[in-house]
Phi, psi and omega in degrees: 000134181279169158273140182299158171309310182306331182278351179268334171276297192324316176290320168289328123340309172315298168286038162048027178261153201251023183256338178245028182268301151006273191304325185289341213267301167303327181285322171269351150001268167290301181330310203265015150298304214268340163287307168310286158342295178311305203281008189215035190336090211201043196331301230286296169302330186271344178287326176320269183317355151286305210285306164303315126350301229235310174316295163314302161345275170317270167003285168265028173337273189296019181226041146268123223276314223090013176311307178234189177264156181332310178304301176335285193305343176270281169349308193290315158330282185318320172302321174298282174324317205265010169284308193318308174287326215293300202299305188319318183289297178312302190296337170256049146071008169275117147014165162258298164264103190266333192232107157291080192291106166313131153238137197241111195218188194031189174204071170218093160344271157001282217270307194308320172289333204258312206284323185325284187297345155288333183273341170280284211310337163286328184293311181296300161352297159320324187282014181253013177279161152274171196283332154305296181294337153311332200253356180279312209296277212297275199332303160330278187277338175257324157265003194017092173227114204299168198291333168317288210317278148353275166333313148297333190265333156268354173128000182230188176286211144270312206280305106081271174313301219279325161297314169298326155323296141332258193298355162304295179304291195301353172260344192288280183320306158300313162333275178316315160281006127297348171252339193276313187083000000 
């Protein structure tokens, strides 16, 4: 049986090399950005917290079993930190979304405005999750990622996983036809 590519760059990582330390950083990179984002809505924060991430990484190398795949176990860091900060921000009274991200695509005004506002109203929405169901909903729907894979990187199962979706989703939704009306 081969190896996946990712567990043969990990074991070189392991073996503290830092040209596939690189490789790993750049391949995973953006995904776990654009992930890390969702859940602390902060660029600012979230580059902080990748950065931080890619640290542990390193750090904690040789103390990856293979339980899950490589991604998984990196995903489940980035979930940890950005639990860590969500609690840390909320006791000094900040918002769980404090920065609402203009998104700019097309180029028809009309469409450009309705997508702005589906994406604040989704965005703000998140911030009525628990820091789980938050972090299932974004795996889900922005990373499409099945729900083992989810179910693993936070700490549960899949059906589990797949309920905090469900109520993730029946609150997104309600959240939303209170303001739509």
């Amino acid at each position: 049986m081969t190896k996946k590519p990712d567990t043969e760059l990990f074991e070189k990582v392991q073996s503290r090399d830092s040209q596939a330390f690189d490789q790993l950083m750049r391949e995973y990179s953006p995904e776990l950005y654009n992930f890390i984002l969702r859940i602390v809505s902060n660029a600012e924060d979230a580059q902080d917290i990748l950065q931080d991430t890619f640290v542990r990484v390193w750090e904690k190398s040789h103390q990856f079993k293979g339980n899950s795949s490589v991604k998984t176990w990196i995903f489940r860091i980035a979930i940890n930190l950005s639990y860590k900060h969500l609690k840390k921000r909320k006791r000094w009274g900040f918002s769980i979304l404090d920065e609402v991200k203009v998104l700019i695509s097309g180029s028809d005004p009309v469409q450009d405005t309705e997508r702005e506002y589906n994406s604040m109203l989704l965005e703000k929405s998140l911030a009525f999750l628990t820091p789980r169901q938050q972090a299932v909903v974004v795996a889900r729907i922005y990373q499409d990622l099945p729900f083992a894979q989810i179910g693993a990187a936070i700490g549960c199962s899949e059906n589990s996983a797949k309920v905090h979706f469900h109520e993730g989703k029946k609150r997104i939704e309600s959240y939303i036809n209170k303001q739509v009306g």
